[in-house]
Short mmCIF file of N, CA and C in Angstrom, two decimals:
data_model
loop_
_atom_site.label_atom_id
_atom_site.label_comp_id
_atom_site.label_asym_id
_atom_site.label_seq_id
_atom_site.Cartn_x
_atom_site.Cartn_y
_atom_site.Cartn_z
N UNK A 17 57.21 43.44 66.81
CA UNK A 17 55.88 43.59 66.27
C UNK A 17 54.97 44.21 67.32
N UNK A 18 53.83 44.66 66.87
CA UNK A 18 52.86 45.22 67.78
C UNK A 18 51.51 44.57 67.53
N UNK A 19 50.64 44.65 68.54
CA UNK A 19 49.32 44.04 68.41
C UNK A 19 48.47 44.83 67.43
N UNK A 20 47.37 44.23 67.00
CA UNK A 20 46.46 44.90 66.06
C UNK A 20 45.96 46.22 66.63
N UNK A 21 45.72 46.28 67.95
CA UNK A 21 45.22 47.50 68.58
C UNK A 21 46.26 48.61 68.61
N UNK A 22 47.54 48.25 68.64
CA UNK A 22 48.61 49.24 68.73
C UNK A 22 49.05 49.75 67.37
N UNK A 23 48.76 49.03 66.31
CA UNK A 23 49.27 49.39 64.98
C UNK A 23 48.87 50.79 64.53
N UNK A 24 47.59 51.20 64.63
CA UNK A 24 47.25 52.55 64.16
C UNK A 24 48.03 53.64 64.88
N UNK A 25 48.14 53.56 66.20
CA UNK A 25 48.88 54.57 66.95
C UNK A 25 50.35 54.58 66.55
N UNK A 26 50.93 53.41 66.41
CA UNK A 26 52.35 53.32 66.06
C UNK A 26 52.60 53.89 64.66
N UNK A 27 51.72 53.57 63.72
CA UNK A 27 51.89 54.06 62.35
C UNK A 27 51.70 55.57 62.28
N UNK A 28 50.76 56.10 63.03
CA UNK A 28 50.57 57.55 63.06
C UNK A 28 51.79 58.24 63.66
N UNK A 29 52.35 57.66 64.69
CA UNK A 29 53.57 58.23 65.28
C UNK A 29 54.72 58.19 64.27
N UNK A 30 54.77 57.16 63.44
CA UNK A 30 55.79 57.09 62.39
C UNK A 30 55.61 58.23 61.39
N UNK A 31 54.35 58.56 61.08
CA UNK A 31 54.09 59.70 60.18
C UNK A 31 54.63 60.99 60.78
N UNK A 32 54.43 61.18 62.09
CA UNK A 32 54.97 62.37 62.76
C UNK A 32 56.49 62.40 62.66
N UNK A 33 57.13 61.24 62.83
CA UNK A 33 58.59 61.18 62.72
C UNK A 33 59.06 61.59 61.33
N UNK A 34 58.37 61.12 60.30
CA UNK A 34 58.73 61.48 58.93
C UNK A 34 58.52 62.97 58.69
N UNK A 35 57.38 63.50 59.15
CA UNK A 35 57.07 64.92 58.94
C UNK A 35 58.09 65.81 59.64
N UNK A 36 58.62 65.36 60.78
CA UNK A 36 59.58 66.17 61.55
C UNK A 36 61.03 65.99 61.09
N UNK A 37 61.30 65.03 60.23
CA UNK A 37 62.67 64.72 59.80
C UNK A 37 63.11 65.70 58.71
N UNK A 38 63.96 66.64 59.08
CA UNK A 38 64.42 67.66 58.14
C UNK A 38 65.22 67.06 56.99
N UNK A 39 65.76 65.87 57.16
CA UNK A 39 66.56 65.24 56.11
C UNK A 39 65.74 64.35 55.18
N UNK A 40 64.47 64.14 55.50
CA UNK A 40 63.60 63.31 54.64
C UNK A 40 63.27 64.08 53.36
N UNK A 41 63.05 63.37 52.27
CA UNK A 41 62.66 64.05 51.02
C UNK A 41 61.38 64.86 51.22
N UNK A 42 61.31 66.00 50.55
CA UNK A 42 60.16 66.90 50.72
C UNK A 42 58.84 66.21 50.40
N UNK A 43 58.81 65.38 49.35
CA UNK A 43 57.54 64.72 49.01
C UNK A 43 57.11 63.73 50.08
N UNK A 44 58.06 63.09 50.75
CA UNK A 44 57.72 62.19 51.86
C UNK A 44 57.16 62.96 53.03
N UNK A 45 57.79 64.09 53.34
CA UNK A 45 57.31 64.92 54.45
C UNK A 45 55.91 65.45 54.16
N UNK A 46 55.68 65.93 52.93
CA UNK A 46 54.36 66.45 52.57
C UNK A 46 53.29 65.36 52.61
N UNK A 47 53.63 64.18 52.16
CA UNK A 47 52.68 63.06 52.21
C UNK A 47 52.34 62.71 53.66
N UNK A 48 53.35 62.70 54.52
CA UNK A 48 53.11 62.41 55.93
C UNK A 48 52.22 63.49 56.55
N UNK A 49 52.50 64.75 56.24
CA UNK A 49 51.69 65.85 56.77
C UNK A 49 50.24 65.72 56.30
N UNK A 50 50.05 65.37 55.04
CA UNK A 50 48.69 65.19 54.50
C UNK A 50 47.95 64.09 55.27
N UNK A 51 48.62 62.98 55.51
CA UNK A 51 47.99 61.89 56.23
C UNK A 51 47.67 62.28 57.67
N UNK A 52 48.58 63.02 58.31
CA UNK A 52 48.34 63.48 59.68
C UNK A 52 47.12 64.39 59.71
N UNK A 53 47.05 65.33 58.78
CA UNK A 53 45.90 66.24 58.74
C UNK A 53 44.60 65.48 58.49
N UNK A 54 44.62 64.50 57.60
CA UNK A 54 43.43 63.70 57.34
C UNK A 54 42.92 63.05 58.62
N UNK A 55 43.82 62.58 59.43
CA UNK A 55 43.42 61.88 60.64
C UNK A 55 43.06 62.82 61.79
N UNK A 56 43.75 63.92 61.92
CA UNK A 56 43.46 64.82 63.04
C UNK A 56 42.21 65.64 62.83
N UNK A 57 41.73 65.72 61.61
CA UNK A 57 40.50 66.46 61.35
C UNK A 57 39.31 65.52 61.48
N UNK A 58 39.53 64.29 61.86
CA UNK A 58 38.43 63.39 62.14
C UNK A 58 38.21 62.29 61.13
N UNK A 59 39.10 62.14 60.17
CA UNK A 59 38.92 61.13 59.14
C UNK A 59 39.38 59.75 59.61
N UNK A 60 40.24 59.71 60.62
CA UNK A 60 40.80 58.43 61.03
C UNK A 60 40.88 58.27 62.53
N UNK A 61 41.79 57.44 62.96
CA UNK A 61 41.94 57.07 64.37
C UNK A 61 42.61 58.20 65.14
N UNK A 62 42.06 58.52 66.31
CA UNK A 62 42.68 59.51 67.19
C UNK A 62 43.77 58.80 67.99
N UNK A 63 44.84 59.51 68.30
CA UNK A 63 45.89 58.94 69.14
C UNK A 63 45.34 58.76 70.55
N UNK A 64 45.70 57.66 71.18
CA UNK A 64 45.17 57.39 72.51
C UNK A 64 43.69 57.08 72.42
N UNK A 65 43.03 57.11 73.56
CA UNK A 65 41.59 56.87 73.57
C UNK A 65 40.84 58.15 73.87
N UNK A 66 41.45 59.28 73.61
CA UNK A 66 40.82 60.56 73.90
C UNK A 66 39.79 60.89 72.84
N UNK A 67 38.61 61.27 73.27
CA UNK A 67 37.59 61.74 72.36
C UNK A 67 37.47 63.24 72.57
N UNK A 68 37.77 64.00 71.57
CA UNK A 68 37.71 65.45 71.68
C UNK A 68 36.75 66.00 70.66
N UNK A 69 36.22 67.16 70.98
CA UNK A 69 35.31 67.83 70.06
C UNK A 69 36.11 68.36 68.87
N UNK A 70 35.50 68.33 67.71
CA UNK A 70 36.19 68.82 66.51
C UNK A 70 36.55 70.29 66.68
N UNK A 71 37.76 70.64 66.31
CA UNK A 71 38.27 72.00 66.43
C UNK A 71 38.66 72.49 65.05
N UNK A 72 38.54 73.79 64.81
CA UNK A 72 39.02 74.31 63.53
C UNK A 72 40.53 74.14 63.42
N UNK A 73 41.00 73.95 62.22
CA UNK A 73 42.43 73.76 61.99
C UNK A 73 42.93 74.90 61.11
N UNK A 74 43.98 75.56 61.56
CA UNK A 74 44.60 76.61 60.76
C UNK A 74 45.89 76.06 60.18
N UNK A 75 46.01 76.12 58.87
CA UNK A 75 47.20 75.63 58.19
C UNK A 75 47.96 76.83 57.66
N UNK A 76 49.22 76.93 58.04
CA UNK A 76 50.04 78.07 57.64
C UNK A 76 51.22 77.55 56.84
N UNK A 77 51.40 78.08 55.65
CA UNK A 77 52.54 77.74 54.81
C UNK A 77 53.49 78.92 54.80
N UNK A 78 54.77 78.65 54.92
CA UNK A 78 55.77 79.70 54.87
C UNK A 78 56.67 79.41 53.69
N UNK A 79 56.80 80.39 52.83
CA UNK A 79 57.68 80.26 51.66
C UNK A 79 58.89 81.16 51.89
N UNK A 80 60.04 80.57 51.82
CA UNK A 80 61.28 81.32 52.02
C UNK A 80 61.79 81.75 50.66
N UNK A 81 61.93 83.04 50.49
CA UNK A 81 62.42 83.59 49.22
C UNK A 81 63.87 84.01 49.42
N UNK A 82 64.78 83.21 48.91
CA UNK A 82 66.20 83.55 49.05
C UNK A 82 66.78 84.10 47.75
N UNK A 83 65.93 84.49 46.81
CA UNK A 83 66.43 85.01 45.54
C UNK A 83 67.09 86.37 45.70
N UNK A 84 66.72 87.11 46.75
CA UNK A 84 67.29 88.44 46.97
C UNK A 84 68.39 88.43 48.03
N UNK A 85 68.84 87.25 48.40
CA UNK A 85 69.89 87.17 49.42
C UNK A 85 71.21 87.67 48.85
N UNK A 86 72.02 88.32 49.70
CA UNK A 86 73.33 88.80 49.23
C UNK A 86 74.30 87.69 48.96
#
């Protein structure tokens, strides 16, 4: 178990693990990414005790089209 103060950081790190897991279901990964973005844009707890100025976020989606593959 972890203390009440450690829980937010630990849970956020778990979201990163899910988002990075190539074998996780796509909907789980997308949900984790959504939660990470919500928190990193200032909606929730920052990792560590670092206070940083709000920065613009660029989100890039890549769609792989394999319909024309040989």
